[in-house]
mmCIF file of C-alpha atoms in Angstrom:
data_model
loop_
_atom_site.group_PDB
_atom_site.id
_atom_site.type_symbol
_atom_site.label_atom_id
_atom_site.label_comp_id
_atom_site.label_asym_id
_atom_site.label_seq_id
_atom_site.Cartn_x
_atom_site.Cartn_y
_atom_site.Cartn_z
ATOM 1 C CA UNK D 1 -0.118 -0.001 -0.014
ATOM 2 C CA UNK D 2 1.009 3.442 -0.168
ATOM 3 C CA UNK D 3 3.424 4.771 2.320
ATOM 4 C CA UNK D 4 3.772 7.913 4.138
ATOM 5 C CA UNK D 5 6.703 9.212 5.826
ATOM 6 C CA UNK D 6 6.387 11.952 9.162
ATOM 7 C CA UNK D 7 9.217 12.784 10.428
ATOM 8 C CA UNK D 8 10.214 13.330 13.828
ATOM 9 C CA UNK D 9 8.557 11.068 15.661
ATOM 10 C CA UNK D 10 8.950 12.517 18.979
ATOM 11 C CA UNK D 11 9.906 16.131 19.632
ATOM 12 C CA UNK D 12 10.182 17.385 23.322
ATOM 13 C CA UNK D 13 11.102 21.075 23.694
ATOM 14 C CA UNK D 14 10.782 24.078 25.668
ATOM 15 C CA UNK D 15 7.795 26.566 25.655
ATOM 16 C CA UNK D 16 8.166 29.440 23.246
ATOM 17 C CA UNK D 17 10.131 27.146 20.861
ATOM 18 C CA UNK D 18 9.042 26.434 16.991
ATOM 19 C CA UNK D 19 8.462 23.198 15.984
ATOM 20 C CA UNK D 20 8.588 21.956 12.140
ATOM 21 C CA UNK D 21 7.364 18.479 11.357
ATOM 22 C CA UNK D 22 7.223 16.769 8.026
ATOM 23 C CA UNK D 23 5.029 14.584 6.060
ATOM 24 C CA UNK D 24 6.228 12.749 2.774
ATOM 25 C CA UNK D 25 4.699 10.239 0.242
ATOM 26 C CA UNK D 26 7.027 8.299 -0.552
ATOM 27 C CA UNK D 27 5.258 6.477 -3.746
ATOM 28 C CA UNK D 28 3.085 8.710 -4.977
ATOM 29 C CA UNK D 29 2.575 12.143 -5.970
ATOM 30 C CA UNK D 30 0.017 14.193 -3.371
ATOM 31 C CA UNK D 31 -1.627 17.113 -4.365
ATOM 32 C CA UNK D 32 -3.560 17.183 -1.421
ATOM 33 C CA UNK D 33 -2.467 16.273 2.285
ATOM 34 C CA UNK D 34 -4.166 16.580 5.368
ATOM 35 C CA UNK D 35 -2.818 17.798 9.164
ATOM 36 C CA UNK D 36 -4.713 16.201 12.062
ATOM 37 C CA UNK D 37 -4.510 16.339 15.862
ATOM 38 C CA UNK D 38 -5.494 13.780 18.123
ATOM 39 C CA UNK D 39 -5.482 13.882 22.066
ATOM 40 C CA UNK D 40 -5.175 10.383 24.167
ATOM 41 C CA UNK D 41 -7.784 8.233 23.569
ATOM 42 C CA UNK D 42 -10.022 11.010 21.598
ATOM 43 C CA UNK D 43 -10.167 10.581 17.670
ATOM 44 C CA UNK D 44 -8.409 12.455 14.859
ATOM 45 C CA UNK D 45 -9.817 15.840 14.167
ATOM 46 C CA UNK D 46 -8.788 17.742 10.833
ATOM 47 C CA UNK D 47 -7.031 20.828 11.272
ATOM 48 C CA UNK D 48 -6.075 21.529 7.902
ATOM 49 C CA UNK D 49 -6.043 20.843 3.918
ATOM 50 C CA UNK D 50 -2.866 21.136 2.350
ATOM 51 C CA UNK D 51 -2.939 21.600 -1.348
ATOM 52 C CA UNK D 52 0.245 21.701 -3.423
ATOM 53 C CA UNK D 53 1.315 25.197 -4.713
ATOM 54 C CA UNK D 54 -1.631 26.938 -2.819
ATOM 55 C CA UNK D 55 -2.398 27.876 0.934
ATOM 56 C CA UNK D 56 -4.203 25.453 3.146
ATOM 57 C CA UNK D 57 -7.503 25.212 4.435
ATOM 58 C CA UNK D 58 -7.905 25.609 7.777
ATOM 59 C CA UNK D 59 -10.682 23.947 9.713
ATOM 60 C CA UNK D 60 -12.744 26.510 12.214
ATOM 61 C CA UNK D 61 -11.305 27.412 15.219
ATOM 62 C CA UNK D 62 -7.229 26.451 14.021
ATOM 63 C CA UNK D 63 -5.242 29.530 14.371
ATOM 64 C CA UNK D 64 -3.557 29.794 10.638
ATOM 65 C CA UNK D 65 -0.809 32.229 12.270
ATOM 66 C CA UNK D 66 0.041 29.555 15.090
ATOM 67 C CA UNK D 67 0.238 25.971 12.632
ATOM 68 C CA UNK D 68 1.849 26.927 9.555
ATOM 69 C CA UNK D 69 1.631 24.984 6.648
ATOM 70 C CA UNK D 70 3.859 24.805 3.718
ATOM 71 C CA UNK D 71 2.840 22.304 0.678
ATOM 72 C CA UNK D 72 6.061 23.283 -1.799
ATOM 73 C CA UNK D 73 5.859 19.912 -3.556
ATOM 74 C CA UNK D 74 4.326 17.373 -4.448
ATOM 75 C CA UNK D 75 5.493 14.838 -2.076
ATOM 76 C CA UNK D 76 6.148 16.797 1.297
ATOM 77 C CA UNK D 77 4.470 18.950 3.454
ATOM 78 C CA UNK D 78 5.161 20.794 6.390
ATOM 79 C CA UNK D 79 3.423 21.762 9.584
ATOM 80 C CA UNK D 80 5.149 24.132 11.522
ATOM 81 C CA UNK D 81 3.479 24.961 15.329
ATOM 82 C CA UNK D 82 5.013 28.453 15.918
ATOM 83 C CA UNK D 83 5.985 29.608 19.874
ATOM 84 C CA UNK D 84 4.856 26.487 21.084
ATOM 85 C CA UNK D 85 3.142 26.050 24.435
ATOM 86 C CA UNK D 86 2.271 23.150 26.820
ATOM 87 C CA UNK D 87 -1.361 23.374 25.571
ATOM 88 C CA UNK D 88 -0.202 22.566 22.242
ATOM 89 C CA UNK D 89 0.927 19.071 23.096
ATOM 90 C CA UNK D 90 -0.579 16.628 21.194
ATOM 91 C CA UNK D 91 -0.310 13.556 18.914
ATOM 92 C CA UNK D 92 0.193 15.500 15.170
ATOM 93 C CA UNK D 93 -0.875 13.073 12.249
ATOM 94 C CA UNK D 94 -0.423 13.631 8.350
ATOM 95 C CA UNK D 95 -2.228 11.706 5.345
ATOM 96 C CA UNK D 96 -2.073 12.091 1.636
ATOM 97 C CA UNK D 97 -4.557 11.435 -0.784
ATOM 98 C CA UNK D 98 -8.105 11.611 -0.652
ATOM 99 C CA UNK D 99 -8.609 13.637 -3.829
ATOM 100 C CA UNK D 100 -11.627 12.116 -6.277
ATOM 101 C CA UNK D 101 -12.384 9.870 -2.868
ATOM 102 C CA UNK D 102 -9.099 7.841 -3.186
ATOM 103 C CA UNK D 103 -7.961 6.413 0.243
ATOM 104 C CA UNK D 104 -5.870 8.456 2.651
ATOM 105 C CA UNK D 105 -2.703 6.861 4.001
ATOM 106 C CA UNK D 106 -1.682 8.048 7.267
ATOM 107 C CA UNK D 107 1.915 8.756 8.913
ATOM 108 C CA UNK D 108 2.716 7.449 11.952
ATOM 109 C CA UNK D 109 2.229 10.358 13.587
ATOM 110 C CA UNK D 110 4.411 13.302 15.848
ATOM 111 C CA UNK D 111 4.249 13.144 19.385
ATOM 112 C CA UNK D 112 4.848 16.922 20.436
ATOM 113 C CA UNK D 113 5.745 17.501 24.239
ATOM 114 C CA UNK D 114 6.174 21.053 25.234
ATOM 115 C CA UNK D 115 7.843 21.717 28.475
ATOM 116 C CA UNK N 1 -22.434 19.542 8.785
ATOM 117 C CA UNK N 2 -21.666 15.772 8.774
ATOM 118 C CA UNK N 3 -21.697 14.102 12.325
ATOM 119 C CA UNK N 4 -20.202 10.287 12.674
ATOM 120 C CA UNK N 5 -21.198 8.508 15.691
ATOM 121 C CA UNK N 6 -19.708 5.041 16.429
ATOM 122 C CA UNK N 7 -20.865 2.182 18.700
ATOM 123 C CA UNK N 8 -19.489 0.773 20.633
ATOM 124 C CA UNK N 9 -16.975 2.612 22.502
ATOM 125 C CA UNK N 10 -15.074 -0.611 24.031
ATOM 126 C CA UNK N 11 -15.436 -4.129 23.077
ATOM 127 C CA UNK N 12 -14.241 -7.341 24.291
ATOM 128 C CA UNK N 13 -14.111 -10.706 22.901
ATOM 129 C CA UNK N 14 -12.662 -14.035 22.673
ATOM 130 C CA UNK N 15 -10.336 -15.365 20.540
ATOM 131 C CA UNK N 16 -11.965 -16.744 17.584
ATOM 132 C CA UNK N 17 -15.371 -15.023 18.217
ATOM 133 C CA UNK N 18 -16.361 -12.401 15.611
ATOM 134 C CA UNK N 19 -16.879 -8.301 16.378
ATOM 135 C CA UNK N 20 -18.913 -6.073 14.941
ATOM 136 C CA UNK N 21 -18.602 -2.076 15.246
ATOM 137 C CA UNK N 22 -21.438 -0.114 13.938
ATOM 138 C CA UNK N 23 -21.189 3.413 12.679
ATOM 139 C CA UNK N 24 -23.817 6.179 11.775
ATOM 140 C CA UNK N 25 -23.639 9.515 9.719
ATOM 141 C CA UNK N 26 -25.875 12.360 9.056
ATOM 142 C CA UNK N 27 -25.039 13.786 5.637
ATOM 143 C CA UNK N 28 -26.643 11.884 2.783
ATOM 144 C CA UNK N 29 -24.145 13.049 0.629
ATOM 145 C CA UNK N 30 -21.114 11.057 1.727
ATOM 146 C CA UNK N 31 -20.349 8.495 -0.447
ATOM 147 C CA UNK N 32 -17.340 6.814 1.009
ATOM 148 C CA UNK N 33 -16.425 5.046 4.143
ATOM 149 C CA UNK N 34 -12.949 3.749 5.081
ATOM 150 C CA UNK N 35 -12.407 2.157 8.234
ATOM 151 C CA UNK N 36 -8.854 2.423 9.851
ATOM 152 C CA UNK N 37 -7.115 0.528 12.461
ATOM 153 C CA UNK N 38 -4.754 2.430 15.396
ATOM 154 C CA UNK N 39 -2.080 0.307 17.194
ATOM 155 C CA UNK N 40 -0.816 1.992 20.095
ATOM 156 C CA UNK N 41 1.403 5.133 19.047
ATOM 157 C CA UNK N 42 1.222 4.971 15.235
ATOM 158 C CA UNK N 43 -0.907 6.659 12.682
ATOM 159 C CA UNK N 44 -4.012 4.971 11.210
ATOM 160 C CA UNK N 45 -3.854 2.018 9.178
ATOM 161 C CA UNK N 46 -6.534 1.654 6.363
ATOM 162 C CA UNK N 47 -7.916 -1.555 6.626
ATOM 163 C CA UNK N 48 -11.194 -1.622 4.282
ATOM 164 C CA UNK N 49 -13.423 0.818 2.460
ATOM 165 C CA UNK N 50 -16.614 1.053 0.900
ATOM 166 C CA UNK N 51 -18.117 3.131 -1.657
ATOM 167 C CA UNK N 52 -21.786 4.226 -1.733
ATOM 168 C CA UNK N 53 -22.562 2.318 -5.061
ATOM 169 C CA UNK N 54 -21.807 -0.957 -2.957
ATOM 170 C CA UNK N 55 -23.627 -2.666 -0.233
ATOM 171 C CA UNK N 56 -21.104 -5.362 1.028
ATOM 172 C CA UNK N 57 -17.371 -5.572 0.490
ATOM 173 C CA UNK N 58 -15.189 -8.234 2.050
ATOM 174 C CA UNK N 59 -11.357 -8.787 2.480
ATOM 175 C CA UNK N 60 -11.016 -12.242 4.466
ATOM 176 C CA UNK N 61 -12.100 -11.557 7.866
ATOM 177 C CA UNK N 62 -13.021 -8.109 7.148
ATOM 178 C CA UNK N 63 -16.142 -6.899 5.861
ATOM 179 C CA UNK N 64 -17.982 -3.926 5.837
ATOM 180 C CA UNK N 65 -21.885 -3.325 5.462
ATOM 181 C CA UNK N 66 -23.468 -0.165 4.218
ATOM 182 C CA UNK N 67 -26.820 0.573 4.105
ATOM 183 C CA UNK N 68 -27.561 4.428 2.588
ATOM 184 C CA UNK N 69 -31.094 4.360 3.631
ATOM 185 C CA UNK N 70 -30.752 4.204 7.166
ATOM 186 C CA UNK N 71 -27.210 5.847 6.820
ATOM 187 C CA UNK N 72 -25.616 2.917 8.451
ATOM 188 C CA UNK N 73 -22.274 0.940 8.089
ATOM 189 C CA UNK N 74 -20.570 -1.651 10.276
ATOM 190 C CA UNK N 75 -17.177 -3.368 10.482
ATOM 191 C CA UNK N 76 -17.291 -6.982 10.955
ATOM 192 C CA UNK N 77 -13.944 -8.899 12.215
ATOM 193 C CA UNK N 78 -14.682 -12.636 12.077
ATOM 194 C CA UNK N 79 -12.144 -15.271 13.895
ATOM 195 C CA UNK N 80 -10.705 -12.304 15.474
ATOM 196 C CA UNK N 81 -7.036 -13.021 16.898
ATOM 197 C CA UNK N 82 -5.329 -11.183 19.295
ATOM 198 C CA UNK N 83 -3.405 -8.956 17.052
ATOM 199 C CA UNK N 84 -6.558 -7.612 15.958
ATOM 200 C CA UNK N 85 -6.515 -5.877 19.497
ATOM 201 C CA UNK N 86 -6.431 -1.780 18.643
ATOM 202 C CA UNK N 87 -8.626 0.940 18.428
ATOM 203 C CA UNK N 88 -10.320 1.068 14.870
ATOM 204 C CA UNK N 89 -12.181 4.369 13.451
ATOM 205 C CA UNK N 90 -14.747 4.564 11.212
ATOM 206 C CA UNK N 91 -15.039 7.850 8.673
ATOM 207 C CA UNK N 92 -17.595 9.311 5.970
ATOM 208 C CA UNK N 93 -15.963 11.199 3.032
ATOM 209 C CA UNK N 94 -17.405 14.181 2.500
ATOM 210 C CA UNK N 95 -16.674 16.648 -0.399
ATOM 211 C CA UNK N 96 -15.731 20.172 -0.193
ATOM 212 C CA UNK N 97 -13.172 22.423 -2.900
ATOM 213 C CA UNK N 98 -13.798 20.901 -6.192
ATOM 214 C CA UNK N 99 -12.490 17.430 -6.091
ATOM 215 C CA UNK N 100 -11.254 17.506 -2.409
ATOM 216 C CA UNK N 101 -12.671 15.352 -0.139
ATOM 217 C CA UNK N 102 -12.455 15.323 3.896
ATOM 218 C CA UNK N 103 -12.476 12.473 6.411
ATOM 219 C CA UNK N 104 -15.075 12.709 9.399
ATOM 220 C CA UNK N 105 -14.133 10.189 11.698
ATOM 221 C CA UNK N 106 -16.326 8.194 14.634
ATOM 222 C CA UNK N 107 -15.204 8.103 18.049
ATOM 223 C CA UNK N 108 -13.242 5.129 18.096
ATOM 224 C CA UNK N 109 -13.924 1.406 19.394
ATOM 225 C CA UNK N 110 -11.302 -0.083 21.528
ATOM 226 C CA UNK N 111 -11.404 -3.932 20.934
ATOM 227 C CA UNK N 112 -9.884 -5.950 23.005
ATOM 228 C CA UNK N 113 -9.284 -9.457 21.798
ATOM 229 C CA UNK N 114 -8.764 -12.135 24.674
ATOM 230 C CA UNK N 115 -6.535 -14.935 24.471
#
């Protein structure tokens, strides 16, 4: 099946730091990637849709200046959590695909812990 | 907007028994319904999906049924094995922004298969 690679798998950093998470589709070109956030024992909540070569579409309540998304190529999207605070600690997961109702394939997530 | 409900939240079965997880959705325009398995600390893995022009789909021990009229879809796992233990999420796809579809996830079911 399709492979989506996410890096890093875990980040621990101090409050105020900006953290960048990469999402790569390894065996297909992804014009669309998605970024989700998941709290412990909860479901996945869509944060934004990343479109190659254009601005991301953010879900209601997600601060676009806080969560910067860049999708500069067909195989790479990045999420930057700017000036992270403890309340930003969470499990962030990306996926690729979904265009024309094709399956979405997920990366293995990034555990972000802000001290 | 679309709302997906999932039941039960936890399910414990004996090895070899069957497991059934049920979901309902609210938006009659939804036309794609994937199921994901998520193991601890990992991203969701697509295990089976069904489109609205099909009523049932089977892949070895896993099957999914869809009732469009009632807006119900279910996951059936037969001959369960301990390695089936995980959290299972259903999802419904809604279209927005041209050809892009986004997934609305259910709340998840923690399946425990007792040896």
